[in-house]
Each structure stands twice: as structure tokens, then as C-alpha cells.
Amino acid sequence: MKKSFVFIAFLIFSWSAKSQDLKVPRFYELREVNAPQAVKQELLRVRQEITANKLSYVVGVTSVAGRPIEKITGEKQLSIAEEKKIFDDIRQRIVLLERAVKALPYRELVTIPSGFVYGTPSQKKLDLRKGGLVGAVQDQGGYGTCWSFGALASYESNYKHVNNVMVNASEQHVINCSGAGDSGGGIAYEVFRWMVDNHRNVNSEAALPYNGAMGTCPAGSPPTDFFATEWGMVDPSIDPWKIASVAKIKNALCKYGAISASLKATNNFKLYAGGQFFEFESNYSNPTSNHAVSIIGWDDDTQCWLIKNSWGTDWGSECGYGSEKGYMWIKYNSNNIGRRAAWVRAEKKINYPFGNGTTWHDYFCVGSEIPLVGDFNGDGKDDIVSFTRGNAGDVFVALSDGSKFKGTGAKWHDNFCMGTEIPLVGDFNGDGKDDIATFTRGNAGDVFVALSDGSKFNGNGVKWHDNFCMGTEIPLVGDFNGDGKDDIVTFTRGTANDVFVALSDGSKFTGTAVKWHDYFCTGAEIPLVGDFSGDGKADIATFTRGTSGEVFVATSTGTAFTGTGTKWHDKFCYGSEIPVAGDYNGDKKCDILTFLLNATADVFGATSSGKTFSGSGVKVHDWFGLPNEIPMTGDFNGDGKADLITFLRNTQPEPGRGDVYVALSK
């Protein structure tokens, strides 16, 4: 009886395959001989359906034959209300984050840009494998992790185009860390959202191999360049839970490479062994899905998508290319293919002028203390100082040894910069060691200095000026006459826009303050000081920020700041970004940088030519300075180039409390 059943099944199958001019690959034929009876019965049922409906695909004993469909899929199910809430949040971010010159993540949820890089939507066929833009077929095993494979297949494809390297990113890292799902199910586009929103990179498969089980997210940022800059839905004109149009999917494939998409996987689907799969007409009005794949091409002659699955190479077809199974031709309108279709753009690997940020101190400048930078022992390497202010007025210093800031922070003064005074750092006596100054502002306008002897700040603070920086003026420090001793400057801002300077004679700031400019740094602009021209005298710069992003410079003659302020840049430091100054290329001319201090943590720089700041602002670091951190520059290893530093501060328990991070200039 058993032999008869096998024979009949074989005859039925042979007729069906012959009638459709299709053959089951030899690999599957051999496996079928020893397949369990339940699998053979299932094959017979499907083949009867294929014959009855005159379909053009064949089935066989695949790697997942006989397994419950719910054990080999794994797309998280959301209500329409839940899914809509996610996308309402995303679209709101468009409004909140959009900038004049750089649209931030999700800009293409609204509009997909023109321009194709992988082909054109009008061509009849596309197979991204032929361009080396598709990685090897993976196997999710017995876990519902298809969402992680669908997402990373898309990312790896785009990464290959952007960086000309095919990488193998870690699905396990995504499972453990992204919050997009777990070993039982997830959503592919949420992986993209995690990568872009939080500027998270993904580990390599070699560093964190796949095992499928939900695990603990590894501490710290893994050392890879697997970042993403933006993502979007393939068809933003429709509700996100619906099926993208054929035209929009083709557009996305030509622009971004492989895309992640969902479909409804069934028992017929799991037995696919070749041909053009079609089971049921897609429900465009109210689709459902349970499985994530990546779409990697199309064929208009057969009206099929080419998809890459994550059930290993013992499922699917070779699809006419290479010798690796794991692929499927599926009709454009079958099984809700194209639901939740999304693309991602990989970040280009760039040799940034700054290295990775590393922890140089893990408990310094806690809470609301004020950090500053200076070379307090005169060894050529900048150190850090923190002012507690308030009633205590303590001042702590941690010296640099070129690779870290040493110790827990030594008290160098216990009665300096009280209340809400403004502290600054400079070498006021010209001995090569930086000192500290404090500005009382208000009605008094006193300025006190405590000189460094290399191990402490001496005295209780000596008054070096008694009528400087009144009210809410902004004080800064620089050597404006080039004599080797730092002087002080104050900006009235507002409607007066006056700039006053008091020069140092080594023991005091001389005169009643001389006006060096009468129309500079208007309104609420941000002033900075640096030797931008490279002549040995400190100049002044002002940043308009907001939507204009203009930068003006007035250079020092030694007795005044020249002109009305010359525009050195017209698209730098937008919105509420934080500008700083520092010579990060070591050419003796001070450059400018701006910190976004948001989820992307980008840092942009513009180098000085002596007469202008070059370029439109180049990204110099892509993960440095998060919200509420305090960024600065300083030469912490003594190589003559400014490095980046950021103070985490905060009052939360460890880890993170009082961390100080440094990224050295290369």
C-alpha cells in the first residue's frame, strides 16, 4: 500500500510538472524518497492544487517541510492603530527635525528622490545578484527572526553599493539590541528606525554569531562601520501596513538596492522548489503578513518579483543564477508581497580626521559643575578643570598623560568662582601654564585671577579688573595683541553690539576696557575666540545659528578688531547647534566645529584658510556628543592638533556619571 501511494503521487507530480514544463530539481527528488508520510501527503495536496489551477511552480521536500508555519516565520503582528501610531510618530519627527540644508532621517517617507543607481524601472528584468549586491542566503533556523534577516539583507545590499564591500552584519546583534523584536517575531523597518534614530551601528556576524535566542545586548558600541543614514517606506503615499505598488518597489530597488518586505507565508510557500509562485491574490485593501524577506529583482515577462528568503539553501530555487538555492520567483500580486516594504541607506565609510571617542575619565565634573580645558602644568598637553561654584567654590583638576586624565581629580583651589560667576581659562602671565579667571558680572563687574604654579592655583584669587563684563555680557579669553599673555574680551550683544578688550600686563588687565569693535555679535548670536588668520593674534567670530547659519569674523590688528565683520561662512551651525573653535589640522590657523548634540551625534568642521572657512561643513565625527553633554576642544596628547572632548556630567548613578570622552585628532 505504501509503495502504491508513492507511485501514484509520483505519477501525479510528473504529469503536473510536465504539463507546466517544469521539473523538480534533482536535489528535491532524492529527498522525497525518504520523506515522512505526512510530508508526502502535503506535497500531493499542493501538487493537486497546482494542477487544478494550472500554476507554474513546483514543490519539494525543502528544509522546512513538515514544520509548522508559525515556527519558521516570525513577523510581529500589530493592530492598524498600533502601526499607525508608529508612523504618526515618525512623520511628526519630519516636522521637528527638518533643517534648511540637511533633511534629517525619514525625509523620504514623504518624497522619494529622483535618480537611479542600480538600473531603471523601465527595464524588463533586474537581478541585483548579478551586480554583486546580494549577500549569501542565511538560515534563521527554528526561530521567528525573519525580520532581522530581511532588514539586514537590505542594509548589506546598500552598503555594498555605498562602500564597495559586501559585509555580513549580525542578526543576533539586531535581535538583542534593536528593540524591533525578539526570537519570536519583529518588524524589519523598526531595525532601520533603531539604526538611524539612535545612530547605532550593527556588529559583524563574525563578532556576534547568530544563535536565534534572545540575548543580552553587549555593552558599548561594537567596532564596525555598519551605520545607516536614513530610511523610508517604499510607497509613502499609502498607509504603512498596506502593499506597495509595483512601480514604487521598482523605483526603490533601482535607488537603494534590496528592500525589506513582508508577505503571507503558507504551507504551499514553505514547499516551494522552483517556478513562478502564486497561491492567492493579494488583498490590497486589508492585507496581512507573517514573514519578512528581501526583494532583490523582477521579471516583467513573468510578472514576478525575485526574493531572497532566510530558510537556508535547502529551500527554494536557484532562479537561473549561480548554484545557490534560497530564492523565489513570486508573482507581483501574490500572497500580499510588498507589505511593509522599506529601504535603508548605509552610511559611507569615511576616514574622519578624528578617531573613535574613548573614556578618558569616569568621574569628573558631576551634576551642574562647569568644565573647562587648559594646560595647567605647562607640559604641552591640555588638562581638564571643573568648577563647583555655589558656596563651595572648589576647583578640581585632572592632568593629561596623553592617553587619559589621571587620578580622581585633585583640588587645586577651594574658594574660587563662587555663586553664579563665570569661570574662564588662559595663560594670563605668559609663563606657559594656564591660569583661571572668574567674572562676577552684574553691577560689580569684577575679574579675579588665580595663577597656576603647576600643581595648584595660588592665593584666594587676585582682582585683576574691577569694571569689566557688566550685567549679562559674554566674556571670553585670548591673546589679542600677540604678546604671549592672554587678555580678556566681552561682548555686550543685544542692540549695542559692542566689543571691549582689556589687555594683560602679567599682573592685571590694564585700563578701563577699550572698545575694539562697535558692531559685532548682535542679538543672541554666539561669539568665539581663536587665531583664525594664523598671525599669532586671537580674532573673534560670531555664529548667527537659527536658519541662516552665517559665521562672521573680525581679525585683530593688536589694537582693534577690523571692519564690520566679514562673512567667512554662510551655511554652518544651524538651529541650536553648539559651535567650538580649535586648530584640528595643525596648520596654526584656528578652525571651527559644530556639535548637533542630538540622536545622530554628528560633528561638522570647516577649516580656516586664513580668510574664510572652507566647504559647506564636512562631517568630522559621526558619534560624539549626545544631548546635554558639553563639548569642547583641546590638545590632549600634545601633537599640536586640537582634539574633541565632551563631558557627560549628570547626577545619575553609575555607569555614566561624570564620564569624560576624548576623540583624538589624527
XYZ file of C-alpha atoms in Angstrom:
666
model
C 0.000 0.000 0.000
C 2.830 2.372 0.838
C 4.608 1.697 -2.472
C 1.355 2.254 -4.389
C 0.839 5.647 -2.746
C 4.352 6.742 -3.583
C 3.935 5.573 -7.180
C 0.587 7.350 -7.639
C 1.959 10.516 -6.067
C 4.953 10.377 -8.371
C 2.707 9.933 -11.445
C 0.506 12.845 -10.448
C 3.520 15.017 -9.805
C 5.208 14.004 -13.055
C 2.104 14.869 -15.058
C 1.729 18.189 -13.293
C 5.346 19.149 -13.794
C 5.303 18.037 -17.417
C 2.098 19.955 -18.121
C 3.709 23.134 -16.878
C 7.081 22.333 -18.496
C 8.699 22.316 -15.063
C 10.805 19.776 -13.274
C 11.509 19.380 -9.606
C 15.249 19.819 -9.108
C 17.053 16.522 -8.677
C 18.054 17.561 -5.176
C 14.446 17.626 -4.047
C 13.545 14.400 -5.903
C 16.166 12.478 -3.982
C 14.995 13.861 -0.655
C 11.410 12.986 -1.386
C 12.123 9.238 -1.471
C 12.780 9.128 2.243
C 10.442 11.929 3.332
C 7.911 11.310 6.129
C 4.481 10.195 5.000
C 2.869 13.423 6.252
C 5.189 15.476 4.050
C 4.423 13.322 1.008
C 0.707 13.784 1.608
C 1.187 17.525 1.862
C 3.167 17.515 -1.384
C 0.377 15.574 -3.071
C -2.221 18.087 -1.886
C -0.228 21.071 -3.138
C 0.525 19.429 -6.467
C -3.137 18.788 -6.964
C -3.822 22.475 -6.343
C -1.098 23.434 -8.808
C -2.577 21.158 -11.456
C -6.154 22.221 -10.857
C -5.273 25.905 -11.084
C -2.716 25.488 -13.890
C 0.008 27.182 -11.839
C 3.647 27.446 -12.828
C 5.643 26.318 -9.832
C 6.781 23.044 -8.310
C 7.182 21.877 -4.743
C 9.530 19.534 -2.957
C 10.928 18.418 0.368
C 12.537 21.667 1.473
C 14.421 22.275 4.686
C 11.208 23.465 6.369
C 8.837 20.832 5.008
C 6.705 19.340 7.753
C 7.360 22.167 10.188
C 4.531 24.390 11.476
C 4.459 27.631 9.526
C 4.319 29.701 12.742
C 7.697 28.234 13.781
C 9.525 29.384 10.671
C 8.105 32.856 10.073
C 8.037 35.465 12.816
C 6.705 38.844 11.822
C 5.254 40.790 14.725
C 1.539 41.374 14.429
C 0.280 44.864 15.157
C -3.148 46.328 15.037
C -3.727 49.038 12.472
C -3.986 51.516 15.341
C -0.582 50.436 16.721
C 1.087 50.609 13.337
C -0.473 53.977 12.588
C 0.818 55.296 15.909
C 4.367 54.345 14.949
C 4.149 56.201 11.680
C 2.406 59.205 13.121
C 5.401 59.492 15.433
C 7.798 59.201 12.513
C 6.010 61.809 10.442
C 5.971 64.152 13.412
C 9.723 63.842 13.531
C 9.862 65.175 9.996
C 8.319 68.407 11.210
C 10.504 68.635 14.295
C 13.846 67.658 12.788
C 13.828 69.136 9.295
C 16.668 71.569 8.617
C 17.263 74.086 5.893
C 20.287 72.424 4.254
C 20.130 68.872 5.508
C 16.912 66.992 5.862
C 17.222 64.581 8.748
C 16.053 60.938 8.990
C 12.729 59.969 7.405
C 12.653 62.771 4.871
C 11.823 60.259 2.182
C 8.795 58.939 3.958
C 7.218 61.852 2.174
C 9.104 62.067 -1.112
C 11.383 59.514 -2.748
C 14.103 61.429 -4.591
C 14.819 61.050 -8.267
C 17.853 59.289 -9.642
C 18.566 55.591 -10.108
C 21.831 53.779 -9.375
C 21.085 50.059 -9.830
C 19.086 50.156 -13.049
C 15.949 51.812 -14.351
C 12.353 50.903 -13.542
C 11.554 50.702 -17.250
C 13.852 47.740 -17.917
C 12.165 44.343 -18.180
C 14.431 42.467 -15.783
C 16.606 43.214 -12.766
C 18.659 40.808 -10.647
C 20.791 42.529 -8.029
C 22.829 39.373 -7.531
C 24.469 39.948 -10.918
C 25.952 43.188 -9.618
C 27.296 41.509 -6.502
C 24.748 43.426 -4.456
C 23.203 40.492 -2.584
C 24.847 38.586 0.241
C 24.740 34.851 0.846
C 21.487 33.125 1.783
C 21.137 32.746 5.570
C 19.154 30.333 7.741
C 17.053 31.591 10.651
C 16.580 28.032 11.960
C 13.693 27.349 14.301
C 13.274 30.949 15.464
C 10.864 33.670 14.390
C 13.673 36.014 13.370
C 12.935 36.540 9.674
C 12.514 40.270 10.363
C 16.200 40.634 11.301
C 17.361 38.801 8.168
C 15.042 40.758 5.890
C 16.266 44.054 7.332
C 19.987 43.275 7.196
C 19.795 41.759 3.704
C 18.550 45.140 2.544
C 21.194 47.019 4.540
C 24.053 44.823 3.293
C 22.951 45.348 -0.301
C 23.037 49.122 0.028
C 26.309 49.000 1.971
C 27.902 47.149 -0.950
C 26.932 49.932 -3.310
C 27.974 52.756 -0.985
C 31.280 51.265 0.183
C 32.005 48.610 -2.495
C 32.313 45.911 0.162
C 29.846 43.109 0.836
C 29.579 42.757 4.600
C 27.873 40.217 6.820
C 26.115 42.070 9.623
C 24.990 40.346 12.803
C 21.311 39.450 13.007
C 21.959 38.420 16.596
C 23.052 41.933 17.492
C 19.841 43.307 15.987
C 17.776 40.742 17.894
C 19.499 41.514 21.199
C 19.713 45.289 20.936
C 17.333 46.948 18.472
C 14.021 46.578 20.299
C 12.488 45.768 16.897
C 11.551 42.257 18.006
C 12.808 39.096 19.624
C 13.323 35.425 18.782
C 9.577 35.062 18.318
C 8.892 37.928 15.939
C 9.617 41.523 14.967
C 9.303 44.192 12.271
C 12.088 44.836 9.766
C 11.573 48.584 9.349
C 11.945 49.021 13.108
C 15.557 47.857 12.715
C 16.122 50.736 10.309
C 14.447 53.138 12.687
C 16.728 51.983 15.505
C 19.870 52.341 13.391
C 19.039 55.804 12.070
C 17.225 57.352 15.053
C 19.811 56.291 17.595
C 22.754 56.268 15.220
C 23.507 52.693 16.172
C 25.909 50.537 14.266
C 25.467 46.808 13.882
C 28.112 44.296 14.828
C 29.602 41.864 12.349
C 28.429 38.274 12.140
C 31.942 37.113 12.996
C 31.964 39.151 16.199
C 28.451 38.157 17.294
C 27.327 34.972 15.514
C 23.688 34.085 15.114
C 22.060 31.628 17.516
C 18.455 32.867 17.329
C 17.725 33.056 21.045
C 17.059 36.447 22.601
C 20.199 37.521 24.441
C 21.709 40.431 26.340
C 22.754 43.473 24.370
C 26.553 43.786 24.527
C 27.833 46.842 26.362
C 29.435 49.611 24.359
C 29.409 50.292 20.658
C 30.798 47.438 18.557
C 33.787 48.389 16.393
C 32.213 48.372 12.920
C 31.308 50.926 10.294
C 27.820 49.457 9.836
C 25.816 52.655 10.237
C 22.750 53.906 8.373
C 21.971 57.500 7.483
C 18.296 57.321 6.558
C 15.424 55.016 5.746
C 11.871 55.219 4.466
C 8.832 53.321 3.303
C 8.927 52.254 -0.315
C 5.464 53.676 -1.005
C 4.903 56.604 1.374
C 1.664 57.555 -0.346
C -0.228 54.657 1.238
C -0.885 53.532 4.778
C 2.269 51.842 6.103
C 0.574 48.494 6.687
C -0.605 48.190 3.089
C 1.096 46.838 -0.029
C 3.485 48.999 -2.011
C 2.777 49.390 -5.694
C 4.844 47.574 -8.300
C 6.123 50.877 -9.680
C 7.279 52.137 -6.268
C 9.018 48.853 -5.470
C 10.893 49.026 -8.783
C 11.877 52.629 -8.049
C 13.211 51.685 -4.619
C 15.157 48.698 -5.970
C 16.832 50.963 -8.501
C 17.662 53.605 -5.890
C 18.591 51.648 -2.786
C 19.244 48.028 -3.749
C 17.472 45.185 -1.976
C 14.451 46.205 0.065
C 12.805 44.511 3.021
C 9.197 43.469 2.556
C 6.577 41.228 4.105
C 4.284 38.567 2.701
C 1.882 35.873 3.824
C 3.861 32.633 4.036
C 1.816 29.417 3.929
C 2.274 25.652 3.772
C 2.438 25.923 -0.017
C 5.090 28.623 0.264
C 7.318 26.538 2.546
C 7.436 23.700 -0.040
C 8.482 25.911 -2.965
C 11.183 24.308 -5.141
C 11.086 26.345 -8.344
C 8.999 28.191 -10.905
C 6.702 31.177 -10.545
C 4.931 31.059 -7.225
C 1.300 32.090 -6.979
C -1.144 30.974 -4.314
C -3.765 33.667 -3.759
C -4.476 37.168 -4.977
C -3.010 39.862 -2.738
C -5.530 41.746 -0.629
C -4.624 45.364 -1.302
C -7.329 46.846 0.883
C -6.681 44.901 4.075
C -3.532 42.772 3.772
C -1.967 40.576 6.431
C 1.552 39.170 6.596
C 3.646 36.910 8.785
C 7.044 36.685 7.124
C 9.803 39.144 6.159
C 12.021 38.661 3.110
C 14.086 40.900 0.851
C 13.102 41.744 -2.722
C 16.167 41.704 -4.987
C 14.821 41.921 -8.542
C 11.974 41.459 -11.006
C 10.980 39.937 -14.348
C 8.216 41.677 -16.325
C 7.903 38.751 -18.759
C 6.672 36.501 -15.939
C 5.288 39.345 -13.765
C 7.367 38.175 -10.820
C 9.487 39.541 -8.020
C 12.766 37.817 -7.185
C 13.027 37.405 -3.413
C 15.732 36.189 -1.049
C 14.497 34.142 1.909
C 16.162 33.167 5.197
C 15.365 29.446 5.305
C 18.772 28.315 4.120
C 19.864 26.836 0.782
C 17.662 23.724 1.133
C 14.591 25.794 0.289
C 13.594 27.486 -2.920
C 15.196 27.665 -6.310
C 18.437 28.714 -7.925
C 16.336 31.035 -10.051
C 18.600 30.812 -13.057
C 21.684 32.326 -11.485
C 24.584 30.634 -9.758
C 24.123 27.385 -7.892
C 22.742 28.588 -4.565
C 19.135 27.900 -3.642
C 17.212 30.092 -1.233
C 15.423 32.303 -3.767
C 11.909 32.505 -5.189
C 10.121 33.998 -8.164
C 6.765 35.197 -6.813
C 4.014 36.908 -8.778
C 3.631 40.643 -8.308
C 0.144 40.173 -6.879
C 0.578 37.001 -4.817
C 0.457 36.453 -1.059
C 0.489 40.147 -0.124
C 4.111 40.518 -1.226
C 5.250 44.119 -0.786
C 3.559 44.807 2.530
C 5.659 46.927 4.934
C 8.206 47.437 2.146
C 11.056 49.659 3.326
C 14.517 50.760 2.192
C 17.608 51.863 4.060
C 20.681 53.846 3.061
C 24.041 52.820 4.503
C 26.494 55.422 5.691
C 29.636 55.826 3.636
C 32.765 54.755 5.436
C 34.893 57.862 5.777
C 38.352 58.330 7.218
C 37.323 61.067 9.624
C 40.032 63.402 10.962
C 39.180 62.284 14.498
C 39.442 58.799 15.950
C 36.828 56.983 17.983
C 35.734 58.574 21.222
C 37.133 56.801 24.289
C 36.663 57.321 28.010
C 39.499 59.368 29.490
C 37.897 59.811 32.919
C 34.913 58.174 34.564
C 34.144 60.554 37.392
C 34.809 64.230 36.741
C 32.585 67.288 36.573
C 29.397 65.852 38.038
C 25.999 67.483 38.077
C 25.960 71.191 37.288
C 29.699 71.845 37.625
C 31.399 73.862 34.888
C 34.195 72.099 32.957
C 36.992 73.843 31.052
C 40.217 72.882 29.316
C 43.780 74.184 29.679
C 47.431 73.206 30.076
C 47.760 73.797 33.800
C 51.183 72.191 34.369
C 52.809 73.504 31.174
C 53.767 70.127 29.677
C 52.201 70.857 26.281
C 49.167 68.626 26.886
C 45.828 70.144 27.797
C 44.213 69.094 31.075
C 40.682 69.480 32.443
C 39.320 71.602 35.266
C 35.934 71.665 36.981
C 34.327 74.479 38.977
C 31.702 73.549 41.570
C 30.697 77.223 42.035
C 27.904 77.888 44.570
C 29.006 78.207 48.195
C 31.838 75.693 47.975
C 33.796 77.301 45.163
C 36.034 74.250 44.763
C 38.216 73.817 41.697
C 39.385 70.343 40.645
C 41.984 69.426 38.022
C 42.794 66.148 36.284
C 46.059 66.203 34.341
C 46.545 64.524 30.986
C 49.229 61.903 30.408
C 48.464 61.777 26.679
C 46.075 58.823 26.883
C 43.872 59.626 29.879
C 43.214 62.153 32.612
C 44.954 60.903 35.733
C 43.512 60.343 39.193
C 40.116 61.156 40.590
C 40.616 64.895 40.191
C 42.790 66.882 42.611
C 41.550 70.022 44.373
C 43.654 72.930 43.141
C 41.595 75.681 44.811
C 38.850 75.737 47.454
C 37.496 79.270 47.237
C 37.213 80.451 43.650
C 34.308 81.210 41.293
C 31.505 81.462 43.832
C 27.780 81.599 43.229
C 26.929 82.035 39.555
C 30.207 83.616 38.462
C 31.619 82.740 35.034
C 34.994 80.930 35.023
C 37.470 81.008 32.117
C 40.981 79.698 31.460
C 44.063 81.384 29.964
C 47.790 81.958 30.415
C 47.491 85.433 31.856
C 51.132 85.914 32.964
C 52.746 84.243 29.961
C 54.675 81.538 31.829
C 53.365 78.644 29.689
C 50.925 77.399 32.317
C 47.235 78.170 32.066
C 45.585 80.052 34.923
C 41.950 80.582 35.892
C 39.793 83.704 35.924
C 36.297 84.385 37.182
C 33.859 87.124 36.178
C 31.300 88.346 38.711
C 29.395 90.283 36.019
C 26.236 92.095 37.255
C 26.819 95.529 38.747
C 30.246 94.778 40.186
C 31.994 93.611 37.046
C 34.988 92.290 38.999
C 37.503 89.922 37.436
C 39.630 87.682 39.687
C 42.610 85.546 38.660
C 44.397 82.654 40.367
C 47.747 81.777 38.783
C 48.951 78.211 38.313
C 52.279 77.010 39.727
C 51.913 73.619 38.003
C 50.331 71.846 40.981
C 47.712 74.319 42.269
C 46.140 77.717 41.693
C 47.725 80.179 44.107
C 46.046 82.537 46.539
C 42.391 83.265 47.071
C 42.077 84.991 43.752
C 43.513 88.404 42.990
C 41.368 91.139 41.490
C 42.803 91.922 38.060
C 39.966 94.239 36.977
C 37.061 95.926 38.775
C 34.858 97.179 35.942
C 34.676 94.655 33.129
C 31.892 92.458 31.704
C 28.901 94.064 33.359
C 25.337 92.760 33.505
C 24.812 89.720 31.301
C 27.667 90.356 28.874
C 29.625 87.387 27.490
C 33.329 87.220 28.486
C 35.999 85.254 26.606
C 39.800 84.931 26.671
C 42.519 85.228 24.011
C 45.890 86.782 23.227
C 44.642 89.694 21.167
C 47.925 91.604 20.824
C 50.168 88.578 20.338
C 52.496 89.219 23.307
C 52.184 85.707 24.755
C 49.842 86.732 27.569
C 46.127 86.069 27.339
C 43.753 89.022 27.537
C 40.007 89.288 28.143
C 37.169 90.376 25.875
C 33.479 90.991 26.497
C 30.522 91.078 24.110
C 27.540 93.248 25.006
C 25.387 91.659 22.250
C 21.723 92.818 22.098
C 21.277 96.152 20.332
C 24.606 97.734 21.346
C 26.850 95.029 19.878
C 29.983 96.496 21.421
C 33.159 94.507 21.978
C 35.588 95.584 24.727
C 39.106 94.303 25.448
C 41.364 94.604 28.492
C 44.970 93.588 27.858
C 47.092 91.672 30.364
C 50.412 93.063 31.604
C 51.169 89.877 33.534
C 49.736 91.068 36.857
C 46.462 92.765 35.888
C 44.170 93.605 32.994
C 45.003 97.186 32.081
C 42.760 100.176 31.569
C 39.016 100.583 31.955
C 38.410 98.423 28.916
C 38.851 99.708 25.383
C 36.208 99.326 22.695
C 37.749 97.221 19.918
C 34.565 96.883 17.848
C 31.183 98.619 17.921
C 29.035 96.361 15.771
C 29.729 92.670 16.220
C 27.754 89.711 17.644
C 24.237 91.095 17.510
C 21.145 89.844 19.269
C 21.602 86.346 20.690
C 24.478 85.287 18.422
C 27.237 83.083 19.844
C 30.772 84.574 19.965
C 34.024 82.573 19.886
C 37.711 83.459 20.041
C 40.588 81.945 18.055
C 43.517 82.831 15.834
C 41.591 82.275 12.618
C 44.068 84.155 10.396
C 47.180 82.421 11.790
C 49.092 85.622 12.540
C 49.627 84.906 16.232
C 46.858 87.235 17.443
C 43.454 85.991 18.564
C 40.457 87.068 16.485
C 36.713 86.965 17.150
C 33.932 85.067 15.389
C 30.164 85.098 15.763
C 27.587 82.466 14.794
C 24.068 83.532 13.868
C 22.767 79.924 14.105
C 18.980 79.552 13.536
C 18.039 79.117 9.877
C 20.721 81.384 8.387
C 23.794 79.635 9.779
C 26.161 82.512 8.990
C 29.608 82.941 10.508
C 31.351 86.327 10.704
C 34.957 87.029 11.677
C 36.732 90.226 12.736
C 40.511 89.833 12.821
C 42.749 91.515 15.352
C 45.280 94.213 14.484
C 46.674 94.188 18.003
C 44.695 97.307 18.943
C 41.266 96.658 17.391
C 39.124 94.135 15.520
C 38.958 95.023 11.848
C 35.989 96.040 9.739
C 32.307 95.413 10.314
C 32.795 91.669 10.428
C 33.444 89.649 7.287
C 31.293 86.654 6.412
C 33.594 83.614 6.469
C 30.823 81.019 6.081
C 27.135 81.176 5.202
C 25.938 77.632 5.963
C 27.377 76.427 9.252
C 25.969 75.789 12.720
C 22.192 75.763 12.288
C 19.390 75.828 14.797
C 20.630 75.298 18.333
C 23.869 73.538 17.422
C 26.930 74.239 19.568
C 29.977 75.838 17.884
C 33.558 75.488 19.156
C 36.932 76.559 17.815
C 40.182 74.641 17.534
C 43.065 74.030 15.130
C 42.317 70.374 14.378
C 44.551 70.089 11.278
C 47.623 71.601 12.947
C 48.283 74.445 10.440
C 48.332 77.168 13.140
C 45.026 78.612 11.942
C 42.037 78.029 14.172
C 39.155 76.082 12.590
C 35.513 75.772 13.629
C 33.351 72.794 14.545
C 29.695 72.368 15.381
C 28.049 69.712 17.523
C 24.470 68.651 16.854
C 24.077 67.127 20.337
C 21.112 65.017 19.235
C 20.439 61.376 18.471
C 22.727 61.424 15.418
C 25.640 62.878 17.448
C 27.299 64.271 14.315
C 30.165 66.765 14.393
C 30.881 69.007 11.389
C 34.001 71.040 10.741
C 35.132 73.847 8.458
C 38.848 74.561 8.202
C 40.308 78.047 8.058
C 42.277 79.263 5.048
C 43.180 82.428 6.918
C 40.500 84.362 5.072
C 37.487 82.023 5.066
C 36.199 78.727 6.435
C 36.245 76.175 3.655
C 33.456 73.964 2.322
C 29.842 73.620 3.325
C 30.724 71.887 6.552
C 32.286 68.412 6.457
C 31.348 65.668 8.874
C 34.423 65.055 11.036
C 32.869 62.623 13.508
C 29.655 60.653 13.411
C 29.117 59.657 17.010
C 30.306 62.222 19.527
C 28.288 64.446 21.820
C 24.774 63.469 22.872
C 22.020 65.714 24.277
C 23.019 67.731 27.358
C 26.708 66.858 27.082
C 29.232 69.718 26.997
C 31.625 69.652 24.007
C 34.979 71.459 23.731
C 38.368 71.140 22.074
C 41.915 70.864 23.412
C 45.271 69.349 22.543
C 45.246 66.448 24.993
C 48.173 64.438 23.577
C 50.403 67.400 22.730
C 50.681 66.796 18.986
C 49.764 70.362 18.016
C 46.261 69.464 16.784
C 43.023 70.108 18.626
C 41.135 67.043 19.833
C 37.447 66.686 20.742
C 36.207 66.339 24.297
C 32.755 66.006 25.802
C 31.627 65.971 29.415
C 28.653 63.782 30.221
C 28.145 65.243 33.683
C 24.684 64.149 35.058
C 23.834 63.062 38.576
C 22.651 59.548 37.837
C 24.303 56.548 39.439
C 26.970 54.642 37.578
C 27.515 53.849 34.787
C 27.929 57.157 33.008
C 28.071 59.568 35.890
C 30.805 62.125 35.293
C 32.254 60.402 32.208
C 34.663 62.370 30.022
C 35.198 61.255 26.405
C 38.024 62.276 24.060
C 38.420 61.754 20.314
C 41.996 62.457 19.255
C 42.815 64.261 16.040
C 44.580 62.005 13.546
